[in-house]
Amino acid sequence: MLFETLTTSGHEQVVFCNNPDVGLKAIIAVHNTVLGPALGGVRMRQYANEGDAVRDVLRLSRTMTYKNALAGLNVGGGKAVILGDPKVDKTEALFRAFGRAVDALGGRYITAEDVGTDVNDMELVYLETEYVTGVHQVHGGSGDPAPFTAYGTLQALMASLQRKLGHEEIGKASIAVQGLGHIGMELVKLLRERGARLYVTDLDPARVQHAVAEFGVEAVGVDEIYDVPADVFAPCAMEGALTMETIERLKAKIVCGSANNQLANHAVGDELHKRGILFAPDYAVNAGGVMNVSLEIDGYNRERAMRLIRSIYHNVTRIFDVSEREAISPQYAADRIAEARLASIGKLKLPMGRATPRMGHLRGEQH
Ligand code: NAI
């Protein structure tokens, strides 16, 4: 049954890591290494059951293959999950044991932070393996990827405004931001600096209060965010925010946000397309974080990172072009572009993806 699933999803390798002495239960999924070593973060989460954890890591790692391919990166797609509550189960030993499991893959998988893990956890992983990104800058790392993801989301927003409204002036736009976490709050800051009118919401009232006091935005209820009269709806919270029910309520002409897997299913994307609501595919929009950490592999350089992240504007524009030309919805257009790159590079018959040791990283050099 599991092997059948892996055949359908196209995974190369799935590793179960079990160390009861330190409480480690983790799964590393290497989806595709055609373009290079599989790069993707490690999520720590208390799953309802082990089956949910397997499904999550398989889905997330596959998305990384598409995200990295579309972003033009020379890395493949992978992801890991640690089963546990990030609020109570984190220990040094746990992350070091995870680091050893990553190291044992010899560079086929490179990890980073994700939901439930952070830069400090990656520092512990780094004690055991070279194959980790998103470590502190003092170690040649790039730090927290969230501000870079937010900056990439801004590029995608400008490309979407240009396509739908014929201008890319954020200051002329009204935007509804759902979720004020690492990305949402940073995005609010970037958008307010450019003069946008913002409606915001979050489950956590303290975050909403902070955004109102700090950035002068308009707070709305968690459920009301779908109804506000904004040009853009920016989902920056959880997965599956877009359902047949929620899109029915949208006044926005554009959906563009950082959340992963925003569409509850593909039919929702088709429905958005039918209604003339422009959907900027999530994995193209939120690639800024992985673009940033990917540069750690051969020596991090912030200027290069910002340049790379600005290419999200062109990646999103290209998706819209293909969508219009082929009369397909943008999420299919994005998949098609990513698959075309994988197919053409796959023909090079490269040896198995392998990370090069980060020499600068080892020497603590600043590039
Ligand atoms: P986070 O966990 O810091 O923030 C999420 C925020 O959403 C929290 O403040 C939470 O209270 C709020 N929230 C949850 N459910 C909500 C709901 N129903 N309505 C309103 N607010 C709700 O996460 P982060 O890092 O800001 O990421 C946001 C999204 O972007 C996630 O989907 C994540 O997977 C995705 N993403 C993040 C990247 C990163 O660099 N951090 C990279 C790529 C994607």
PDB file of C-alpha atoms in Angstrom, residues 65-322:
ATOM      1  CA  THR A  65      10.072  19.608  -6.011  1.00  0.00           C
ATOM      2  CA  TYR A  66       7.642  21.822  -7.905  1.00  0.00           C
ATOM      3  CA  LYS A  67       8.514  24.939  -5.909  1.00  0.00           C
ATOM      4  CA  ASN A  68      12.260  24.519  -6.410  1.00  0.00           C
ATOM      5  CA  ALA A  69      11.921  23.609 -10.084  1.00  0.00           C
ATOM      6  CA  LEU A  70       9.706  26.586 -10.843  1.00  0.00           C
ATOM      7  CA  ALA A  71      11.988  28.907  -8.871  1.00  0.00           C
ATOM      8  CA  GLY A  72      14.850  27.931 -11.194  1.00  0.00           C
ATOM      9  CA  LEU A  73      16.917  26.482  -8.337  1.00  0.00           C
ATOM     10  CA  ASN A  74      19.419  23.695  -8.787  1.00  0.00           C
ATOM     11  CA  VAL A  75      17.954  21.665  -5.954  1.00  0.00           C
ATOM     12  CA  GLY A  76      15.375  18.933  -5.796  1.00  0.00           C
ATOM     13  CA  GLY A  77      12.432  18.493  -3.469  1.00  0.00           C
ATOM     14  CA  GLY A  78      12.330  16.961  -0.006  1.00  0.00           C
ATOM     15  CA  LYS A  79      10.855  17.582   3.395  1.00  0.00           C
ATOM     16  CA  ALA A  80      10.965  16.107   6.878  1.00  0.00           C
ATOM     17  CA  VAL A  81       8.566  15.940   9.785  1.00  0.00           C
ATOM     18  CA  ILE A  82       9.301  15.409  13.457  1.00  0.00           C
ATOM     19  CA  LEU A  83       6.345  14.000  15.364  1.00  0.00           C
ATOM     20  CA  GLY A  84       5.966  15.967  18.584  1.00  0.00           C
ATOM     21  CA  ASP A  85       4.729  19.121  20.204  1.00  0.00           C
ATOM     22  CA  PRO A  86       7.157  21.958  19.463  1.00  0.00           C
ATOM     23  CA  LYS A  87       6.084  23.740  22.656  1.00  0.00           C
ATOM     24  CA  VAL A  88       7.106  20.912  25.018  1.00  0.00           C
ATOM     25  CA  ASP A  89       9.084  18.194  23.200  1.00  0.00           C
ATOM     26  CA  LYS A  90      12.106  20.108  21.897  1.00  0.00           C
ATOM     27  CA  THR A  91      15.480  19.058  23.305  1.00  0.00           C
ATOM     28  CA  GLU A  92      19.086  19.369  22.202  1.00  0.00           C
ATOM     29  CA  ALA A  93      19.358  15.589  21.891  1.00  0.00           C
ATOM     30  CA  LEU A  94      16.250  15.388  19.713  1.00  0.00           C
ATOM     31  CA  PHE A  95      17.583  17.831  17.118  1.00  0.00           C
ATOM     32  CA  ARG A  96      21.078  16.376  17.226  1.00  0.00           C
ATOM     33  CA  ALA A  97      19.640  12.895  16.634  1.00  0.00           C
ATOM     34  CA  PHE A  98      17.664  14.322  13.723  1.00  0.00           C
ATOM     35  CA  GLY A  99      20.888  15.927  12.450  1.00  0.00           C
ATOM     36  CA  ARG A 100      22.604  12.542  12.441  1.00  0.00           C
ATOM     37  CA  ALA A 101      19.726  11.039  10.480  1.00  0.00           C
ATOM     38  CA  VAL A 102      20.060  13.832   7.910  1.00  0.00           C
ATOM     39  CA  ASP A 103      23.820  13.313   7.789  1.00  0.00           C
ATOM     40  CA  ALA A 104      23.401   9.604   7.146  1.00  0.00           C
ATOM     41  CA  LEU A 105      21.743  10.502   3.816  1.00  0.00           C
ATOM     42  CA  GLY A 106      25.091  11.943   2.717  1.00  0.00           C
ATOM     43  CA  GLY A 107      23.698  15.150   1.207  1.00  0.00           C
ATOM     44  CA  ARG A 108      20.751  13.709  -0.706  1.00  0.00           C
ATOM     45  CA  TYR A 109      18.552  15.750   1.650  1.00  0.00           C
ATOM     46  CA  ILE A 110      19.302  19.216   3.033  1.00  0.00           C
ATOM     47  CA  THR A 111      17.117  20.487   5.830  1.00  0.00           C
ATOM     48  CA  ALA A 112      16.014  23.924   7.085  1.00  0.00           C
ATOM     49  CA  GLU A 113      13.448  25.382   9.475  1.00  0.00           C
ATOM     50  CA  ASP A 114       9.721  25.120   8.842  1.00  0.00           C
ATOM     51  CA  VAL A 115       6.529  25.405  10.879  1.00  0.00           C
ATOM     52  CA  GLY A 116       7.369  24.436  14.473  1.00  0.00           C
ATOM     53  CA  THR A 117      11.154  24.725  14.092  1.00  0.00           C
ATOM     54  CA  ASP A 118      13.460  27.747  14.067  1.00  0.00           C
ATOM     55  CA  VAL A 119      17.004  28.994  13.581  1.00  0.00           C
ATOM     56  CA  ASN A 120      18.089  27.816  17.040  1.00  0.00           C
ATOM     57  CA  ASP A 121      16.910  24.284  16.295  1.00  0.00           C
ATOM     58  CA  MET A 122      18.899  24.353  13.041  1.00  0.00           C
ATOM     59  CA  GLU A 123      21.993  25.319  15.024  1.00  0.00           C
ATOM     60  CA  LEU A 124      21.594  22.053  16.969  1.00  0.00           C
ATOM     61  CA  VAL A 125      21.168  20.103  13.737  1.00  0.00           C
ATOM     62  CA  TYR A 126      24.311  21.819  12.450  1.00  0.00           C
ATOM     63  CA  LEU A 127      26.325  20.310  15.304  1.00  0.00           C
ATOM     64  CA  GLU A 128      25.813  16.949  13.593  1.00  0.00           C
ATOM     65  CA  THR A 129      25.641  17.668   9.889  1.00  0.00           C
ATOM     66  CA  GLU A 130      26.728  20.015   7.136  1.00  0.00           C
ATOM     67  CA  TYR A 131      23.474  19.420   5.327  1.00  0.00           C
ATOM     68  CA  VAL A 132      21.448  22.105   7.019  1.00  0.00           C
ATOM     69  CA  THR A 133      20.545  25.640   5.942  1.00  0.00           C
ATOM     70  CA  GLY A 134      18.827  28.505   7.727  1.00  0.00           C
ATOM     71  CA  VAL A 135      21.460  28.593  10.463  1.00  0.00           C
ATOM     72  CA  HIS A 136      22.631  31.831  12.093  1.00  0.00           C
ATOM     73  CA  GLN A 137      24.551  34.302   9.958  1.00  0.00           C
ATOM     74  CA  VAL A 138      27.598  33.957  12.160  1.00  0.00           C
ATOM     75  CA  HIS A 139      27.892  30.403  10.809  1.00  0.00           C
ATOM     76  CA  GLY A 140      27.658  31.502   7.191  1.00  0.00           C
ATOM     77  CA  GLY A 141      23.915  31.013   7.245  1.00  0.00           C
ATOM     78  CA  SER A 142      21.120  33.282   6.141  1.00  0.00           C
ATOM     79  CA  GLY A 143      19.071  33.279   9.343  1.00  0.00           C
ATOM     80  CA  ASP A 144      15.295  33.229   9.470  1.00  0.00           C
ATOM     81  CA  PRO A 145      13.813  32.805   5.949  1.00  0.00           C
ATOM     82  CA  ALA A 146      10.492  34.477   6.847  1.00  0.00           C
ATOM     83  CA  PRO A 147      11.394  38.096   5.891  1.00  0.00           C
ATOM     84  CA  PHE A 148      12.616  36.820   2.527  1.00  0.00           C
ATOM     85  CA  THR A 149       9.405  34.889   1.952  1.00  0.00           C
ATOM     86  CA  ALA A 150       7.491  38.089   2.727  1.00  0.00           C
ATOM     87  CA  TYR A 151       9.636  40.074   0.290  1.00  0.00           C
ATOM     88  CA  GLY A 152       8.993  37.432  -2.395  1.00  0.00           C
ATOM     89  CA  THR A 153       5.270  37.621  -1.693  1.00  0.00           C
ATOM     90  CA  LEU A 154       5.477  41.369  -2.312  1.00  0.00           C
ATOM     91  CA  GLN A 155       7.036  40.718  -5.751  1.00  0.00           C
ATOM     92  CA  ALA A 156       4.235  38.292  -6.604  1.00  0.00           C
ATOM     93  CA  LEU A 157       1.653  40.816  -5.458  1.00  0.00           C
ATOM     94  CA  MET A 158       3.084  43.469  -7.766  1.00  0.00           C
ATOM     95  CA  ALA A 159       3.070  41.057 -10.714  1.00  0.00           C
ATOM     96  CA  SER A 160      -0.540  40.123  -9.947  1.00  0.00           C
ATOM     97  CA  LEU A 161      -1.660  43.758  -9.695  1.00  0.00           C
ATOM     98  CA  GLN A 162       0.052  44.485 -12.985  1.00  0.00           C
ATOM     99  CA  ARG A 163      -1.714  41.600 -14.708  1.00  0.00           C
ATOM    100  CA  LYS A 164      -5.165  42.177 -13.301  1.00  0.00           C
ATOM    101  CA  LEU A 165      -5.360  45.930 -12.737  1.00  0.00           C
ATOM    102  CA  GLY A 166      -2.736  47.212 -15.161  1.00  0.00           C
ATOM    103  CA  HIS A 167      -0.516  48.831 -12.522  1.00  0.00           C
ATOM    104  CA  GLU A 168       1.813  47.574  -9.827  1.00  0.00           C
ATOM    105  CA  GLU A 169       1.492  50.372  -7.338  1.00  0.00           C
ATOM    106  CA  ILE A 170       0.969  48.824  -3.937  1.00  0.00           C
ATOM    107  CA  GLY A 171      -0.018  52.284  -2.623  1.00  0.00           C
ATOM    108  CA  LYS A 172      -3.133  52.238  -4.807  1.00  0.00           C
ATOM    109  CA  ALA A 173      -4.217  48.788  -3.639  1.00  0.00           C
ATOM    110  CA  SER A 174      -6.343  47.504  -0.792  1.00  0.00           C
ATOM    111  CA  ILE A 175      -5.289  44.120   0.583  1.00  0.00           C
ATOM    112  CA  ALA A 176      -6.826  41.693   3.083  1.00  0.00           C
ATOM    113  CA  VAL A 177      -4.129  39.822   5.000  1.00  0.00           C
ATOM    114  CA  GLN A 178      -5.192  36.592   6.721  1.00  0.00           C
ATOM    115  CA  GLY A 179      -2.653  35.624   9.399  1.00  0.00           C
ATOM    116  CA  LEU A 180      -0.137  37.844  11.161  1.00  0.00           C
ATOM    117  CA  GLY A 181       2.619  35.368  11.932  1.00  0.00           C
ATOM    118  CA  HIS A 182       6.235  35.519  10.791  1.00  0.00           C
ATOM    119  CA  ILE A 183       5.258  36.232   7.188  1.00  0.00           C
ATOM    120  CA  GLY A 184       1.966  38.079   7.602  1.00  0.00           C
ATOM    121  CA  MET A 185       3.352  40.696  10.002  1.00  0.00           C
ATOM    122  CA  GLU A 186       6.415  41.324   7.842  1.00  0.00           C
ATOM    123  CA  LEU A 187       4.233  41.571   4.741  1.00  0.00           C
ATOM    124  CA  VAL A 188       1.979  44.093   6.507  1.00  0.00           C
ATOM    125  CA  LYS A 189       5.055  46.169   7.275  1.00  0.00           C
ATOM    126  CA  LEU A 190       6.273  46.071   3.657  1.00  0.00           C
ATOM    127  CA  LEU A 191       2.827  46.911   2.298  1.00  0.00           C
ATOM    128  CA  ARG A 192       2.198  49.770   4.715  1.00  0.00           C
ATOM    129  CA  GLU A 193       5.610  51.256   3.900  1.00  0.00           C
ATOM    130  CA  ARG A 194       4.342  51.427   0.323  1.00  0.00           C
ATOM    131  CA  GLY A 195       1.025  52.975   1.339  1.00  0.00           C
ATOM    132  CA  ALA A 196      -1.442  50.098   0.842  1.00  0.00           C
ATOM    133  CA  ARG A 197      -4.801  50.092   2.594  1.00  0.00           C
ATOM    134  CA  LEU A 198      -4.907  46.928   4.719  1.00  0.00           C
ATOM    135  CA  TYR A 199      -7.498  44.777   6.434  1.00  0.00           C
ATOM    136  CA  VAL A 200      -5.988  42.191   8.772  1.00  0.00           C
ATOM    137  CA  THR A 201      -6.987  39.299  10.962  1.00  0.00           C
ATOM    138  CA  ASP A 202      -5.426  36.582  13.134  1.00  0.00           C
ATOM    139  CA  LEU A 203      -6.641  34.010  15.644  1.00  0.00           C
ATOM    140  CA  ASP A 204      -4.369  35.678  18.180  1.00  0.00           C
ATOM    141  CA  PRO A 205      -5.860  39.054  19.276  1.00  0.00           C
ATOM    142  CA  ALA A 206      -2.469  40.245  20.554  1.00  0.00           C
ATOM    143  CA  ARG A 207      -1.051  40.021  17.032  1.00  0.00           C
ATOM    144  CA  VAL A 208      -3.967  41.962  15.624  1.00  0.00           C
ATOM    145  CA  GLN A 209      -3.561  44.663  18.273  1.00  0.00           C
ATOM    146  CA  HIS A 210       0.137  44.909  17.509  1.00  0.00           C
ATOM    147  CA  ALA A 211      -0.527  45.342  13.769  1.00  0.00           C
ATOM    148  CA  VAL A 212      -3.154  48.017  14.410  1.00  0.00           C
ATOM    149  CA  ALA A 213      -0.965  49.966  16.829  1.00  0.00           C
ATOM    150  CA  GLU A 214       2.261  49.608  14.859  1.00  0.00           C
ATOM    151  CA  PHE A 215       1.065  49.926  11.262  1.00  0.00           C
ATOM    152  CA  GLY A 216      -2.329  51.632  11.360  1.00  0.00           C
ATOM    153  CA  VAL A 217      -4.265  48.831   9.677  1.00  0.00           C
ATOM    154  CA  GLU A 218      -7.948  47.942   9.980  1.00  0.00           C
ATOM    155  CA  ALA A 219      -8.716  44.858  12.073  1.00  0.00           C
ATOM    156  CA  VAL A 220     -11.538  42.527  11.062  1.00  0.00           C
ATOM    157  CA  GLY A 221     -12.886  39.300  12.577  1.00  0.00           C
ATOM    158  CA  VAL A 222     -11.349  35.934  11.694  1.00  0.00           C
ATOM    159  CA  ASP A 223     -14.351  34.943   9.623  1.00  0.00           C
ATOM    160  CA  GLU A 224     -14.998  38.400   8.123  1.00  0.00           C
ATOM    161  CA  ILE A 225     -11.709  38.567   6.229  1.00  0.00           C
ATOM    162  CA  TYR A 226     -13.272  36.873   3.189  1.00  0.00           C
ATOM    163  CA  ASP A 227     -15.957  39.561   2.879  1.00  0.00           C
ATOM    164  CA  VAL A 228     -13.946  42.786   2.988  1.00  0.00           C
ATOM    165  CA  PRO A 229     -13.937  45.032  -0.100  1.00  0.00           C
ATOM    166  CA  ALA A 230     -10.228  44.603  -0.898  1.00  0.00           C
ATOM    167  CA  ASP A 231      -8.549  44.282  -4.313  1.00  0.00           C
ATOM    168  CA  VAL A 232      -6.400  41.400  -3.063  1.00  0.00           C
ATOM    169  CA  PHE A 233      -6.972  38.537  -0.645  1.00  0.00           C
ATOM    170  CA  ALA A 234      -3.614  37.433   0.821  1.00  0.00           C
ATOM    171  CA  PRO A 235      -3.804  34.100   2.685  1.00  0.00           C
ATOM    172  CA  CYS A 236      -0.792  33.986   5.011  1.00  0.00           C
ATOM    173  CA  ALA A 237      -2.047  31.574   7.678  1.00  0.00           C
ATOM    174  CA  MET A 238      -3.070  27.971   7.320  1.00  0.00           C
ATOM    175  CA  GLU A 239      -3.528  25.557   4.433  1.00  0.00           C
ATOM    176  CA  GLY A 240      -6.812  25.151   2.578  1.00  0.00           C
ATOM    177  CA  ALA A 241      -8.144  28.684   3.162  1.00  0.00           C
ATOM    178  CA  LEU A 242      -9.750  28.667  -0.284  1.00  0.00           C
ATOM    179  CA  THR A 243     -12.812  26.455  -0.484  1.00  0.00           C
ATOM    180  CA  MET A 244     -15.928  26.627  -2.677  1.00  0.00           C
ATOM    181  CA  GLU A 245     -17.650  28.340   0.272  1.00  0.00           C
ATOM    182  CA  THR A 246     -14.973  30.940   1.043  1.00  0.00           C
ATOM    183  CA  ILE A 247     -14.317  31.949  -2.576  1.00  0.00           C
ATOM    184  CA  GLU A 248     -18.048  32.524  -3.027  1.00  0.00           C
ATOM    185  CA  ARG A 249     -17.686  35.379  -0.527  1.00  0.00           C
ATOM    186  CA  LEU A 250     -14.553  37.024  -1.958  1.00  0.00           C
ATOM    187  CA  LYS A 251     -14.834  40.562  -3.312  1.00  0.00           C
ATOM    188  CA  ALA A 252     -11.150  40.511  -4.240  1.00  0.00           C
ATOM    189  CA  LYS A 253     -10.049  40.295  -7.875  1.00  0.00           C
ATOM    190  CA  ILE A 254      -6.720  38.723  -6.929  1.00  0.00           C
ATOM    191  CA  VAL A 255      -5.623  35.986  -4.508  1.00  0.00           C
ATOM    192  CA  CYS A 256      -1.937  36.175  -3.679  1.00  0.00           C
ATOM    193  CA  GLY A 257      -0.443  35.150  -0.345  1.00  0.00           C
ATOM    194  CA  SER A 258       2.305  33.111   1.272  1.00  0.00           C
ATOM    195  CA  ALA A 259       0.381  30.183   2.778  1.00  0.00           C
ATOM    196  CA  ASN A 260       1.200  26.720   1.469  1.00  0.00           C
ATOM    197  CA  ASN A 261      -1.480  24.695  -0.321  1.00  0.00           C
ATOM    198  CA  GLN A 262      -4.134  27.417  -0.248  1.00  0.00           C
ATOM    199  CA  LEU A 263      -6.569  25.600  -2.510  1.00  0.00           C
ATOM    200  CA  ALA A 264      -8.672  22.982  -0.701  1.00  0.00           C
ATOM    201  CA  ASN A 265      -8.542  21.121  -4.030  1.00  0.00           C
ATOM    202  CA  HIS A 266      -7.857  21.770  -7.712  1.00  0.00           C
ATOM    203  CA  ALA A 267     -11.543  22.349  -8.458  1.00  0.00           C
ATOM    204  CA  VAL A 268     -11.390  25.472  -6.276  1.00  0.00           C
ATOM    205  CA  GLY A 269      -8.586  26.815  -8.466  1.00  0.00           C
ATOM    206  CA  ASP A 270     -10.645  26.168 -11.576  1.00  0.00           C
ATOM    207  CA  GLU A 271     -13.616  27.923 -10.012  1.00  0.00           C
ATOM    208  CA  LEU A 272     -11.489  30.989  -9.180  1.00  0.00           C
ATOM    209  CA  HIS A 273     -10.342  31.014 -12.801  1.00  0.00           C
ATOM    210  CA  LYS A 274     -13.926  30.760 -14.051  1.00  0.00           C
ATOM    211  CA  ARG A 275     -14.941  33.684 -11.850  1.00  0.00           C
ATOM    212  CA  GLY A 276     -12.119  35.830 -13.200  1.00  0.00           C
ATOM    213  CA  ILE A 277     -10.292  35.970  -9.863  1.00  0.00           C
ATOM    214  CA  LEU A 278      -6.568  35.865 -10.572  1.00  0.00           C
ATOM    215  CA  PHE A 279      -4.834  33.222  -8.445  1.00  0.00           C
ATOM    216  CA  ALA A 280      -1.070  33.525  -8.018  1.00  0.00           C
ATOM    217  CA  PRO A 281       0.003  29.910  -7.326  1.00  0.00           C
ATOM    218  CA  ASP A 282       1.180  29.592  -3.744  1.00  0.00           C
ATOM    219  CA  TYR A 283       4.380  27.688  -4.367  1.00  0.00           C
ATOM    220  CA  ALA A 284       5.547  30.347  -6.834  1.00  0.00           C
ATOM    221  CA  VAL A 285       4.611  33.175  -4.449  1.00  0.00           C
ATOM    222  CA  ASN A 286       6.237  31.757  -1.324  1.00  0.00           C
ATOM    223  CA  ALA A 287       9.550  30.594  -2.831  1.00  0.00           C
ATOM    224  CA  GLY A 288      11.533  33.499  -1.334  1.00  0.00           C
ATOM    225  CA  GLY A 289      12.447  31.553   1.795  1.00  0.00           C
ATOM    226  CA  VAL A 290      13.810  28.522  -0.021  1.00  0.00           C
ATOM    227  CA  MET A 291      15.567  30.717  -2.590  1.00  0.00           C
ATOM    228  CA  ASN A 292      17.337  32.450   0.267  1.00  0.00           C
ATOM    229  CA  VAL A 293      18.444  29.316   2.107  1.00  0.00           C
ATOM    230  CA  SER A 294      19.426  27.589  -1.146  1.00  0.00           C
ATOM    231  CA  LEU A 295      22.214  30.116  -1.575  1.00  0.00           C
ATOM    232  CA  GLU A 296      23.836  28.832   1.599  1.00  0.00           C
ATOM    233  CA  ILE A 297      24.784  25.661  -0.243  1.00  0.00           C
ATOM    234  CA  ASP A 298      27.600  27.342  -2.112  1.00  0.00           C
ATOM    235  CA  GLY A 299      28.163  30.458  -0.033  1.00  0.00           C
ATOM    236  CA  TYR A 300      25.497  32.914   1.068  1.00  0.00           C
ATOM    237  CA  ASN A 301      25.349  36.394  -0.352  1.00  0.00           C
ATOM    238  CA  ARG A 302      22.465  38.689   0.614  1.00  0.00           C
ATOM    239  CA  GLU A 303      22.576  40.822  -2.506  1.00  0.00           C
ATOM    240  CA  ARG A 304      22.368  37.734  -4.698  1.00  0.00           C
ATOM    241  CA  ALA A 305      19.500  36.489  -2.558  1.00  0.00           C
ATOM    242  CA  MET A 306      17.476  39.678  -3.004  1.00  0.00           C
ATOM    243  CA  ARG A 307      18.084  39.598  -6.766  1.00  0.00           C
ATOM    244  CA  LEU A 308      16.973  35.981  -6.927  1.00  0.00           C
ATOM    245  CA  ILE A 309      13.859  36.722  -4.876  1.00  0.00           C
ATOM    246  CA  ARG A 310      12.913  39.588  -7.187  1.00  0.00           C
ATOM    247  CA  SER A 311      12.730  36.989  -9.997  1.00  0.00           C
ATOM    248  CA  ILE A 312       9.474  35.816  -8.395  1.00  0.00           C
ATOM    249  CA  TYR A 313       7.848  38.746 -10.224  1.00  0.00           C
ATOM    250  CA  HIS A 314       8.884  37.190 -13.554  1.00  0.00           C
ATOM    251  CA  ASN A 315       8.081  33.619 -12.495  1.00  0.00           C
ATOM    252  CA  VAL A 316       4.528  34.642 -11.593  1.00  0.00           C
ATOM    253  CA  THR A 317       4.161  36.693 -14.795  1.00  0.00           C
ATOM    254  CA  ARG A 318       5.289  33.681 -16.816  1.00  0.00           C
ATOM    255  CA  ILE A 319       2.662  31.512 -15.120  1.00  0.00           C
ATOM    256  CA  PHE A 320      -0.040  34.042 -16.034  1.00  0.00           C
ATOM    257  CA  ASP A 321       1.239  34.106 -19.633  1.00  0.00           C
ATOM    258  CA  VAL A 322       1.068  30.309 -19.941  1.00  0.00           C
TER     259      VAL A 322
END
